[in-house]
CSV table of C-alpha atoms in Angstrom, one decimal:
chain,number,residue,atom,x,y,z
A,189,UNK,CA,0.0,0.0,0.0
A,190,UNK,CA,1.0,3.6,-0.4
A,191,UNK,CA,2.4,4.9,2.8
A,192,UNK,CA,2.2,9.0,1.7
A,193,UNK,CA,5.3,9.1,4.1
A,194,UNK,CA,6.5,12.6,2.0
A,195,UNK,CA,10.2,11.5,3.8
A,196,UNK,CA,10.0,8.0,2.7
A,197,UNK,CA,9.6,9.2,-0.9
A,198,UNK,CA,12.5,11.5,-1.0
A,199,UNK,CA,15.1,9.1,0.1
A,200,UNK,CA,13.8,6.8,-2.6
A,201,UNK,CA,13.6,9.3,-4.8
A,202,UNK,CA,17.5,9.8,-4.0
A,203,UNK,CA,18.1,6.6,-3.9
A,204,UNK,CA,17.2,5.9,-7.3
A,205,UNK,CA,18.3,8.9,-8.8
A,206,UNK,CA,21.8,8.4,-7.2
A,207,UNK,CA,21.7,4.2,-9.0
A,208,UNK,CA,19.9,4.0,-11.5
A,209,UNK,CA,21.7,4.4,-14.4
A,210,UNK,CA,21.6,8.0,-15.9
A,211,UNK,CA,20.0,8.0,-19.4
A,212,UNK,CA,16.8,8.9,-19.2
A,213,UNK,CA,15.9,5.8,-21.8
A,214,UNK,CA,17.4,3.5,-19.5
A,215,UNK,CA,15.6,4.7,-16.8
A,216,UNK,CA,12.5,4.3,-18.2
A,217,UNK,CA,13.4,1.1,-19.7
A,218,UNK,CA,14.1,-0.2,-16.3
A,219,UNK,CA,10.3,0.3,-15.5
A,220,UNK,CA,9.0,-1.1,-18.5
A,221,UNK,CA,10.8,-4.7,-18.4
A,222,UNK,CA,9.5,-4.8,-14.4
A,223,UNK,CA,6.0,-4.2,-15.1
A,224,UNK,CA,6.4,-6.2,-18.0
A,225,UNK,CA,8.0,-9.2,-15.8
A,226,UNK,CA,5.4,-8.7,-13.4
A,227,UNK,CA,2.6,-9.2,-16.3
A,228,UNK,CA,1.1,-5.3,-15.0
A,229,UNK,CA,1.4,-4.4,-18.5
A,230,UNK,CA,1.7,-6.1,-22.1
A,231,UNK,CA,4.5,-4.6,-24.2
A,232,UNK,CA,2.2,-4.3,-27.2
A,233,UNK,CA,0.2,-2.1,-25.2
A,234,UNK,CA,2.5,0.2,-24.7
A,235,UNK,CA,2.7,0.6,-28.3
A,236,UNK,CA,-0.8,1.0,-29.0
A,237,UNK,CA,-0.7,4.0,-26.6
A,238,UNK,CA,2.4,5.3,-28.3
A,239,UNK,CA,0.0,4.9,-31.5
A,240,UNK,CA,-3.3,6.2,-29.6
A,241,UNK,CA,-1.3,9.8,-28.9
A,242,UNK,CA,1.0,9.9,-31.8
A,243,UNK,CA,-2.2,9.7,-34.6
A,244,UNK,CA,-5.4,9.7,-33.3
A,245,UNK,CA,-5.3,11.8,-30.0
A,246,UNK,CA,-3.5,15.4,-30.6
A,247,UNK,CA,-4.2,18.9,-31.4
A,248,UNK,CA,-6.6,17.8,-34.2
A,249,UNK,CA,-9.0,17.4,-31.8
A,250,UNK,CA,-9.1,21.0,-30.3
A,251,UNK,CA,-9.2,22.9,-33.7
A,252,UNK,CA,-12.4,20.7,-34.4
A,253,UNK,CA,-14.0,21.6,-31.5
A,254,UNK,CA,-12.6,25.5,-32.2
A,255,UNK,CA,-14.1,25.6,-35.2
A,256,UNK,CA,-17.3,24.0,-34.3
A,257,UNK,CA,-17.7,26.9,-31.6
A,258,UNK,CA,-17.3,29.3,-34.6
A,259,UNK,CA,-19.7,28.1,-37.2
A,260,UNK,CA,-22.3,27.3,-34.1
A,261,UNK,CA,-23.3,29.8,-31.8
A,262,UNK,CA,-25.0,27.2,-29.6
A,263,UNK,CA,-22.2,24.4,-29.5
A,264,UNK,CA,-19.9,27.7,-28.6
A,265,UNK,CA,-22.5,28.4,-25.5
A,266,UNK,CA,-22.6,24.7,-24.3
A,267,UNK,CA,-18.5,25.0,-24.7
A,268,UNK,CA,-18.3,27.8,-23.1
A,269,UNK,CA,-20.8,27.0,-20.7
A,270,UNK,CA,-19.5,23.1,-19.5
A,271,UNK,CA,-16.2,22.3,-21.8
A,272,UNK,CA,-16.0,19.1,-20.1
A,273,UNK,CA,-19.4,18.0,-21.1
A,274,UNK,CA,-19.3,19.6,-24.6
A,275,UNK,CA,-16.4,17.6,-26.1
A,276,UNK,CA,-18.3,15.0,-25.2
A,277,UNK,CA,-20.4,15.4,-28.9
A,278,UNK,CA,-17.1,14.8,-30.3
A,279,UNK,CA,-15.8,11.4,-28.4
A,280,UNK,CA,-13.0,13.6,-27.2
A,281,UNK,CA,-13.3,13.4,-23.9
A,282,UNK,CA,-10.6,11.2,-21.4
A,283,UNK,CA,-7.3,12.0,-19.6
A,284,UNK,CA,-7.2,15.2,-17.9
A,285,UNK,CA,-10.6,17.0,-19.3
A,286,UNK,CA,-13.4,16.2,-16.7
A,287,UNK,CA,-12.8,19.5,-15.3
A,288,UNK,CA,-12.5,21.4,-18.5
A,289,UNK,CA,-13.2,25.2,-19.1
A,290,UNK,CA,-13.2,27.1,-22.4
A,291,UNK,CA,-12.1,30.8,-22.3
A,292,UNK,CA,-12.8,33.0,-25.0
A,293,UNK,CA,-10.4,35.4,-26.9
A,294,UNK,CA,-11.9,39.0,-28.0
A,295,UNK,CA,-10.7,41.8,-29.6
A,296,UNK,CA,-9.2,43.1,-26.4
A,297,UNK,CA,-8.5,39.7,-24.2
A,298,UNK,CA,-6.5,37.3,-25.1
A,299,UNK,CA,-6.1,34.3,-22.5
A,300,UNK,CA,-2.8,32.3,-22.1
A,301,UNK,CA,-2.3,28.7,-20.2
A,302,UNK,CA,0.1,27.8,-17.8
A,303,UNK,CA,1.1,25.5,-14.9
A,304,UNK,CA,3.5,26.7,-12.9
A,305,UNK,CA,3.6,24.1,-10.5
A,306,UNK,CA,4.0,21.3,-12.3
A,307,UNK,CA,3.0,21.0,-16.2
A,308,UNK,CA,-0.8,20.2,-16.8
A,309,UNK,CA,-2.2,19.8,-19.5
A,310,UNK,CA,-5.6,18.5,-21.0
A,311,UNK,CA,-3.9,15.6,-23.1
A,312,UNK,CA,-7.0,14.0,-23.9
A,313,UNK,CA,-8.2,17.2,-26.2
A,314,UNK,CA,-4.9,18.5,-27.2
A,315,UNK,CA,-2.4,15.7,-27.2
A,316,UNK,CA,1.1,15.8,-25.8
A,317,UNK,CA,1.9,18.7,-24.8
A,318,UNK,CA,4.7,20.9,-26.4
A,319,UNK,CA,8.4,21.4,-25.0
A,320,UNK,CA,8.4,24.9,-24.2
A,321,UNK,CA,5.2,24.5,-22.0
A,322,UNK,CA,6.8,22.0,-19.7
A,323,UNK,CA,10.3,24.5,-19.8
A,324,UNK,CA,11.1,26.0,-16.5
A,325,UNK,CA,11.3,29.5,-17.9
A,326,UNK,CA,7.5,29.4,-19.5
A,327,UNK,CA,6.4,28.2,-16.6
A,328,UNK,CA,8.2,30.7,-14.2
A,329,UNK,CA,7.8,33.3,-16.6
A,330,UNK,CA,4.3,33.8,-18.2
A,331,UNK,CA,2.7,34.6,-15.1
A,332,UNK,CA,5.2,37.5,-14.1
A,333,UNK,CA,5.4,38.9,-17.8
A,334,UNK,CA,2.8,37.3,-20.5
A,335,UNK,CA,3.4,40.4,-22.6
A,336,UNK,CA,7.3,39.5,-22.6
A,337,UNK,CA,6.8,35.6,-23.1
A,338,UNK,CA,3.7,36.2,-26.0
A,339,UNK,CA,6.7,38.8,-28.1
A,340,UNK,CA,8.9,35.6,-27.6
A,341,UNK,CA,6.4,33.5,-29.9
A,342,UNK,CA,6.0,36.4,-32.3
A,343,UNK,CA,3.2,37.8,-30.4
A,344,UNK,CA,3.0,41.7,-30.2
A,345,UNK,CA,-0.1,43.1,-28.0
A,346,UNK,CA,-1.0,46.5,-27.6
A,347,UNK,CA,-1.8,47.7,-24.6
A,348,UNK,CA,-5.6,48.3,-24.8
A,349,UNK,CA,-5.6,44.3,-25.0
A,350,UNK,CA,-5.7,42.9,-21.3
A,351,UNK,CA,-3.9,40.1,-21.0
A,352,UNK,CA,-5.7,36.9,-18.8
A,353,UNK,CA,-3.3,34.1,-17.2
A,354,UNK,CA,-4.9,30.6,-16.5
A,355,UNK,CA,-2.7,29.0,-13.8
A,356,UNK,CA,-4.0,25.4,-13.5
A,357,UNK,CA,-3.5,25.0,-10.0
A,358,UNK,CA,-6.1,22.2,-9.5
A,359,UNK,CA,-7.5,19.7,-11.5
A,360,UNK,CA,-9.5,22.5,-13.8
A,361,UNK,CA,-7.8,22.4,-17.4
A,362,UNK,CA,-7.8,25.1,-19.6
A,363,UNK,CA,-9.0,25.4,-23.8
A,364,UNK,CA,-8.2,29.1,-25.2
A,365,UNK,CA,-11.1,29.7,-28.4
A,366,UNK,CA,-9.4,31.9,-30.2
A,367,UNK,CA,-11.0,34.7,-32.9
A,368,UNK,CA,-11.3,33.5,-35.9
A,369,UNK,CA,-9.9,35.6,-38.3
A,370,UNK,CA,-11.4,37.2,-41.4
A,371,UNK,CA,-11.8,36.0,-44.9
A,372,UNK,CA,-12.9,32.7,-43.9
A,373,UNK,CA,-16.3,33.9,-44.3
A,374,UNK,CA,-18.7,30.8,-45.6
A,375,UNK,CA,-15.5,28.2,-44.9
A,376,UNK,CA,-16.7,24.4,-43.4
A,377,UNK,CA,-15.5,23.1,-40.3
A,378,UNK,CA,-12.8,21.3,-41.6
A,379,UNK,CA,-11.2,24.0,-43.8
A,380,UNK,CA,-11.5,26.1,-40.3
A,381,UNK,CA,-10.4,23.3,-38.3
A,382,UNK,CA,-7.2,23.0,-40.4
A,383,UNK,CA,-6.2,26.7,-39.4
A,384,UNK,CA,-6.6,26.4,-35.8
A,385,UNK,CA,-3.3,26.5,-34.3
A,386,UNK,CA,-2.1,24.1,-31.3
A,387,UNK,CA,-0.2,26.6,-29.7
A,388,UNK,CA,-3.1,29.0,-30.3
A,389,UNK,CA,-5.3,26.7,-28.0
A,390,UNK,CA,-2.9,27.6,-25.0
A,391,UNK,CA,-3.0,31.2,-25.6
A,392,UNK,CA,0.7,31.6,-27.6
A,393,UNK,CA,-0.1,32.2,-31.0
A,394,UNK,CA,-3.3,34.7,-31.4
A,395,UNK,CA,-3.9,35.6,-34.9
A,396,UNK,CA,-4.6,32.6,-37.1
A,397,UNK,CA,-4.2,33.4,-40.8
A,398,UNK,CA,-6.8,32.5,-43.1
A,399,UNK,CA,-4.7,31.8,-46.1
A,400,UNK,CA,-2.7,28.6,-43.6
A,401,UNK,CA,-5.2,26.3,-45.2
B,161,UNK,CA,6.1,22.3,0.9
B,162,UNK,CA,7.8,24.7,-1.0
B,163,UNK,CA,10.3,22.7,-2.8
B,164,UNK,CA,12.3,23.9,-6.1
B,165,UNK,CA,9.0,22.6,-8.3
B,166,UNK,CA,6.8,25.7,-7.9
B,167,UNK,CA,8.3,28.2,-9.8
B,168,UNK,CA,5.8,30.9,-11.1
B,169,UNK,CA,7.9,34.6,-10.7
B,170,UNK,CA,11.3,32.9,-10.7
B,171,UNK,CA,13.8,34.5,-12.5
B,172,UNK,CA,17.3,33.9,-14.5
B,173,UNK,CA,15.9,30.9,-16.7
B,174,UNK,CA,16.2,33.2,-19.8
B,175,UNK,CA,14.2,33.4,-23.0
B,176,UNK,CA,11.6,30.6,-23.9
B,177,UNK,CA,12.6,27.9,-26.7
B,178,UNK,CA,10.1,28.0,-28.5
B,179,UNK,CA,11.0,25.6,-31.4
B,180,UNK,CA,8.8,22.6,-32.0
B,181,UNK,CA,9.1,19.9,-33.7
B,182,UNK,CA,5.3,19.4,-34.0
B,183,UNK,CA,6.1,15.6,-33.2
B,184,UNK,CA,4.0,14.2,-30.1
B,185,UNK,CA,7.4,12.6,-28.2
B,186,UNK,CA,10.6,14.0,-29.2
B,187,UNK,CA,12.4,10.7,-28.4
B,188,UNK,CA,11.0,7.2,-28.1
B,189,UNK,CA,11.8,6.9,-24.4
B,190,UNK,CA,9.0,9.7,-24.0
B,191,UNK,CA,6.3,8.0,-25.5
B,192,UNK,CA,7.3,4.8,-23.6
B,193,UNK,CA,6.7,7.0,-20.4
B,194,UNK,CA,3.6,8.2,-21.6
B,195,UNK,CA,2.0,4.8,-22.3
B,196,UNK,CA,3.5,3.2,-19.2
B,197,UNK,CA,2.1,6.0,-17.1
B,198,UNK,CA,-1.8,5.0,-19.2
B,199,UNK,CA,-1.8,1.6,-18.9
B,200,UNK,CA,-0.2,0.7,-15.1
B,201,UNK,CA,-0.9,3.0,-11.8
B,202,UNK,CA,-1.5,1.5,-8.4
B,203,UNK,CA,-4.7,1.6,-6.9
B,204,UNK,CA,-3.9,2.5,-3.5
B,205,UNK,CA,-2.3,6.3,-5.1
B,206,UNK,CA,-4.0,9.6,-5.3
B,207,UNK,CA,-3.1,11.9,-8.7
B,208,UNK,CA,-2.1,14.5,-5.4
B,209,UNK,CA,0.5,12.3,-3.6
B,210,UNK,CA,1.9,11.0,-7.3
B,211,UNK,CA,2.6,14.7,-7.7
B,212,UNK,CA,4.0,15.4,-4.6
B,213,UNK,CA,6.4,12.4,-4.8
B,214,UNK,CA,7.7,14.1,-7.9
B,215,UNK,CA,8.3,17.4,-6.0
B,216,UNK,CA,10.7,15.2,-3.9
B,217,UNK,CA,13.0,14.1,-6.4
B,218,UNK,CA,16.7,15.6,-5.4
B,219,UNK,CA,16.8,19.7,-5.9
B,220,UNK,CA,19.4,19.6,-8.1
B,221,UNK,CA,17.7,16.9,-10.6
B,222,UNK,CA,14.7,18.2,-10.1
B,223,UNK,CA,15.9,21.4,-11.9
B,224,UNK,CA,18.4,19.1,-14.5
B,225,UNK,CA,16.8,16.3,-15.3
B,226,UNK,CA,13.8,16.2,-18.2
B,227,UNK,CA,9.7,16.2,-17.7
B,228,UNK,CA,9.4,12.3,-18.4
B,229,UNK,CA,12.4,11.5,-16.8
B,230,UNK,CA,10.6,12.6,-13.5
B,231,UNK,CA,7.5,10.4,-14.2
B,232,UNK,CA,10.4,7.6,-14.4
B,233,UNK,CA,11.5,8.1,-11.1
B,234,UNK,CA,8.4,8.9,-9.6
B,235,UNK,CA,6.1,6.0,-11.0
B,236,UNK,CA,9.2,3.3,-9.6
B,237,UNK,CA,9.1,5.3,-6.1
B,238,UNK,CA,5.4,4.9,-5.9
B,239,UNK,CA,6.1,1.1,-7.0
B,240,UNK,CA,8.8,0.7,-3.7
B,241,UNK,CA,6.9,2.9,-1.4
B,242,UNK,CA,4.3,0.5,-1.8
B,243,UNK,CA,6.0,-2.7,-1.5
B,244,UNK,CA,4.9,-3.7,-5.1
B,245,UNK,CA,8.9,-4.0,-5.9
B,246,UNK,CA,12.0,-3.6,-3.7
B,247,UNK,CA,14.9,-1.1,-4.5
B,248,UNK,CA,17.2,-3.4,-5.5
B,249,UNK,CA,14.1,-4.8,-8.3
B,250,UNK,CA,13.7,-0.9,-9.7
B,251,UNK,CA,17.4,-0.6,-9.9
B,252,UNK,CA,18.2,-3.5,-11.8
B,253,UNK,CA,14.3,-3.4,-13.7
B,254,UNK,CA,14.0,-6.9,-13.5
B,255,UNK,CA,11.8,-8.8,-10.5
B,256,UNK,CA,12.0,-12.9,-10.0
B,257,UNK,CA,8.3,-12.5,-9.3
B,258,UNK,CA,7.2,-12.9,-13.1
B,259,UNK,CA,3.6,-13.4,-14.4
B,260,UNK,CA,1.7,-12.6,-17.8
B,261,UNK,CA,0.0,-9.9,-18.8
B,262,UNK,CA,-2.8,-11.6,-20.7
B,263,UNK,CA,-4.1,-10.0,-24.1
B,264,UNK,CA,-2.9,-7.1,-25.2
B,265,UNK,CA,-4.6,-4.0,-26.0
B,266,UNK,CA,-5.2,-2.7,-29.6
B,267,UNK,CA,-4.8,1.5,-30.7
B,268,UNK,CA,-9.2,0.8,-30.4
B,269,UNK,CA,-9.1,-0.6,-26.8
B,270,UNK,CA,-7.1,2.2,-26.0
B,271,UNK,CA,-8.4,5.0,-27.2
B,272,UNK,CA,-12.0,3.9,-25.8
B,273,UNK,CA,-10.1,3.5,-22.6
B,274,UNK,CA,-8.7,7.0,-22.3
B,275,UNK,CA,-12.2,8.3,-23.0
B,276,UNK,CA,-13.5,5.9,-20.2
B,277,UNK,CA,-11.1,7.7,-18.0
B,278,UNK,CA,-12.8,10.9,-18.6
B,279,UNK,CA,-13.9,11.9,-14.7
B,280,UNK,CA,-14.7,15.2,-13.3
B,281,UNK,CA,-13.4,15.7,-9.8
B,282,UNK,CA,-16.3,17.3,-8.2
B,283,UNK,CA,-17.3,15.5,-5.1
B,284,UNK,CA,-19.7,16.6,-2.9
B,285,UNK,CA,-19.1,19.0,-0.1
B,286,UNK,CA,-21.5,19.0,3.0
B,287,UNK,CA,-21.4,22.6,3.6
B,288,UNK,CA,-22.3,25.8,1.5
B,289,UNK,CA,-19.5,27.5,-0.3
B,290,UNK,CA,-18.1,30.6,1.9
B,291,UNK,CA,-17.6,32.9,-1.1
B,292,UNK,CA,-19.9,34.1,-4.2
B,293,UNK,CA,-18.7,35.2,-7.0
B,294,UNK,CA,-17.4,38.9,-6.9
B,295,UNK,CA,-16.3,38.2,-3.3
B,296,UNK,CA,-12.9,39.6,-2.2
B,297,UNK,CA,-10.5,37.3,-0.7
B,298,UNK,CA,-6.9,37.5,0.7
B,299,UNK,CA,-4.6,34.2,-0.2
B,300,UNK,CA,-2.7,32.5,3.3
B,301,UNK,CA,0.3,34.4,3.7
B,302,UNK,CA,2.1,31.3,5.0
B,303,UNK,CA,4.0,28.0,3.9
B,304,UNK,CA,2.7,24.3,5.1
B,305,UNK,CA,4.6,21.4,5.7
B,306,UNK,CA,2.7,19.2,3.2
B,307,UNK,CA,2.0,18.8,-0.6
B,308,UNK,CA,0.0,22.6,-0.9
B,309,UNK,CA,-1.7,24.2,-4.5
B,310,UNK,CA,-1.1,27.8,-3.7
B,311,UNK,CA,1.7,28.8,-5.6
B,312,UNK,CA,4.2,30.9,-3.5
B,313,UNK,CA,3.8,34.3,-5.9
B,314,UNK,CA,0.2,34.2,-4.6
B,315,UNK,CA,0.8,34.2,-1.1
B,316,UNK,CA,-1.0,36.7,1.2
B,317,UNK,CA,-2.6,38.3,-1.9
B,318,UNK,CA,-6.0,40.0,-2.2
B,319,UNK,CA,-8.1,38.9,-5.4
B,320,UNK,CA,-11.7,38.4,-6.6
B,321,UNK,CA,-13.7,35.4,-6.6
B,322,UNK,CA,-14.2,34.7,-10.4
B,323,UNK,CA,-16.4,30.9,-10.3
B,324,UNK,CA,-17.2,28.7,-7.9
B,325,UNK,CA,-16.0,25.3,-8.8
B,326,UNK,CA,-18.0,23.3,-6.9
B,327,UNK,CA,-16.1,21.1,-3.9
B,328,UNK,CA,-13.1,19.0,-5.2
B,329,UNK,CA,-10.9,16.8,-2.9
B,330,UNK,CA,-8.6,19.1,-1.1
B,331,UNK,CA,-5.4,18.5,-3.2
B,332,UNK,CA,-3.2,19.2,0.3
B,333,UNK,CA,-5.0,16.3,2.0
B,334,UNK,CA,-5.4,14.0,-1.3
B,335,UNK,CA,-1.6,13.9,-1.0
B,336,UNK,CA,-1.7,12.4,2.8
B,337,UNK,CA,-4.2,9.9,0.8
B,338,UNK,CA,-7.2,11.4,2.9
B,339,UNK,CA,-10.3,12.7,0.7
B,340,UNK,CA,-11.6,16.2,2.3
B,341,UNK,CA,-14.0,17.9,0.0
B,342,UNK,CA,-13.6,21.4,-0.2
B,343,UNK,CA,-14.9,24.3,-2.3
B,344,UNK,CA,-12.9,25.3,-5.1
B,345,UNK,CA,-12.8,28.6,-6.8
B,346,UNK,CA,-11.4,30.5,-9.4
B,347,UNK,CA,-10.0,33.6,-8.0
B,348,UNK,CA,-8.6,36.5,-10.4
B,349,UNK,CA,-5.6,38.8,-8.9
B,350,UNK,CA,-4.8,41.8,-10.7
B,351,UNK,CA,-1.0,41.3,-12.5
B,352,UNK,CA,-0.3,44.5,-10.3
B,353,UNK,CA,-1.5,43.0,-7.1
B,354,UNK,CA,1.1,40.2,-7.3
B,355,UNK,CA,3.9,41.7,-9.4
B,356,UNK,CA,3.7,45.9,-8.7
B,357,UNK,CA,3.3,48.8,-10.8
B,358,UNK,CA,5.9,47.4,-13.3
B,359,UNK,CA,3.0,45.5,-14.1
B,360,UNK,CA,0.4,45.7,-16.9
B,361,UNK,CA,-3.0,47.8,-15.0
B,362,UNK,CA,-5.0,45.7,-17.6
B,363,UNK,CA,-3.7,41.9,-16.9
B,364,UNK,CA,-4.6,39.7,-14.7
B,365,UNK,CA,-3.9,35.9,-13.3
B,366,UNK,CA,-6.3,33.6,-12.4
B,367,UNK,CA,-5.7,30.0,-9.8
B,368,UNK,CA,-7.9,27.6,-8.7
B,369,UNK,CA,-7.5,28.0,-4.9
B,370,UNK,CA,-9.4,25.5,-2.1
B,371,UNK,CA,-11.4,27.2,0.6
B,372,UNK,CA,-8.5,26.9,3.1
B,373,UNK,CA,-6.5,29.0,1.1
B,374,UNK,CA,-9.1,32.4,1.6
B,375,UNK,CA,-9.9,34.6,4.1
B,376,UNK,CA,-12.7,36.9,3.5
B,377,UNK,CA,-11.4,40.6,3.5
């Protein structure tokens, strides 16, 4: 059983940092043959998750809900109103979106994701998340200066747009709608799906481009 | 228990790298981690005291070492703080104790598991919430001993109740592995009110903060 002795777990934690060997793909190799071993998990089901999140489960799946929410004014209240239960039309649902809010970008708020306490991230309805969200200096940054961090990815606000950090401190996760941008006036869902940015739906890219498709 | 892991305000890590590949896992040893951290978790652990056991990796490697390389360490410790494998088994990643896994799962069974896993952590608290919406509240000003959610930047801060969340399990006692439904809220401090007048008068930071985190002001 699980003692949650917090003392316990930090000498094993030093303990196995200090012997295990130090690539990180040995490391995780060591885990894999011992759950293997023990029959906890199949090898080939590792790979079908590696598959699950690598083509079916990934950013794909926000920019289809994105553009659903702009083509349907009430599938955009029923996002905006229970995220969670709205990506549920779609099948999306699953790791990490039970709790999930949609907030709304508008011509002078734009919203921007972070965890600064550890990294998290609604995997189920974005995928993996990127690199530079886990990085110590977007996490330790983009709640002191957004403005800063946003010029970093190319993104320049003036300052009549107010700028709205989502730190997920608990187990709410975070979906940024952004605008969608002109000239894609009479577009379907899937030529607007296909504009909709990943790093848009965390709040560090802001204006799509309607000639991407 | 402030640890090197909560680092919102820190500064000296430089600019953000914001290259991407676009590629789920940038090497195969992360999407091994990934799927190993789907498909296997004891029962007897809360989401709360996984995290915290990853806040107790070394200082130094916590700060060094990368994101799935954590989970690595963390998911064994949980295996040996359980008993489910000894030190000397997670060192060596091989255990005499051997049995079979059974059928494997296909990319379908998966995927209809992760949506399975879809749960909302609202429980049900037996009191009213303290604070409406609008309602001003001061963060604690102080550090606790245990596995806390208040980030230290938002210490002893006034902000404004934005939602009410309903009651989730208090993340500081999920860690201890004791379930204490508490109201959760979304509270909005001005960027100015945490960070001074170098700060934007228009921005603002929002955190999901428990109940025992407020005082009414």
């Amino acid at each position: 059983m699980t003692s949650y002795d917090s003392d316990k777990a930090a000498k094993i934690q030093a303990h196995l940092h200090s012997h295990l060997p130090s690539e990180p793909a040995l490391r995780v190799k060591a885990l894999e043959s011992l759950l293997v071993e023990r029959g906890l998990v199949a090898s080939e089901t590792l790979d079908a998750w590696v598959e699950a999140y690598s083509e079916e489960i990934g950013p794909r799946r926000g920019a289809q809900v994105v553009a659903r929410a702009w083509v349907d004014a009430e599938f955009k209240a029923r996002l905006l109103d229970n995220a969670a239960q709205a990506i549920v039309e779609f099948g999306f649902e699953g790791n990490a979106t039970g709790d999930l809010k949609a907030v709304e970008n508008t011509a002078d708020a734009h919203n921007i994701v972070v965890c600064t306490l550890c990294s998290c991230y609604p995997f189920s309805l974005l995928g993996m998340s990127p690199p530079w969200y886990k990085s110590a200096a977007y996490r330790a940054r983009v709640v002191r200066e957004p403005r800063k961090v946003l010029a970093e990815f190319g993104v320049d606000l003036g300052d009549d747009i107010a700028v709205r950090v989502w730190d997920s401190t608990a187990e709410i996760r975070y979906l940024v709608v952004p605008q969608r941008p002109a000239g894609t006036e009479g577009w379907d869902e899937a030529a607007l799906a296909a504009i909709v940015t990943r790093n848009s739906m965390i709040g560090t890219d802001r204006e799509l481009v309607a000639g991407a498709e | 228990m402030d640890t090197v892991h909560d680092l919102g305000g820190k500064d000296g890590f430089g600019v953000v790298d914001v290259h991407d590949s676009g590629k789920p896992f940038e090497h195969d040893w992360e999407g091994r981690m990934w799927a190993l951290s789907r498909s296997s978790r004891l029962p007897s652990l809360t989401i709360d005291w996984w995290r915290h056991v990853v806040e107790r990796i070394p200082p130094a490697a916590h700060m060094s070492i990368p994101y799935f390389e954590k989970w690595c360490l963390t998911e064994l410790a949980c295996y040996v703080d359980a008993g489910e494998f000894t030190l000397e088994e997670a060192v060596s990643g091989h255990t005499e104790q051997q049995a079979d896994a059974g059928k494997p799962a296909t990319v379908a069974d998966v995927i209809a598991s992760n949506r399975a896993s879809a749960k909302t952590f609202e429980v049900v608290a037996d009191v009213e919430a303290a604070f409406n919406v609008g309602h001003r509240v001061e963060t604690r000003s102080h550090s606790v001993a245990t596995h806390t959610r208040l980030p230290a930047y938002a210490r002893g801060r006034v902000g404004k109740v934005l939602a009410q969340r309903g009651a989730h399990p208090l993340a500081d006692d999920s860690a201890q592995g004791v379930e204490t439904p508490q109201h959760l809220y979304t509270v909005e401090f001005s960027a100015r009110e945490l960070w001074g007048d170098d700060a934007s008068p228009h921005d603002t930071v929002a955190l999901d903060l428990w109940e025992s985190y407020l005082v009414s002001t």
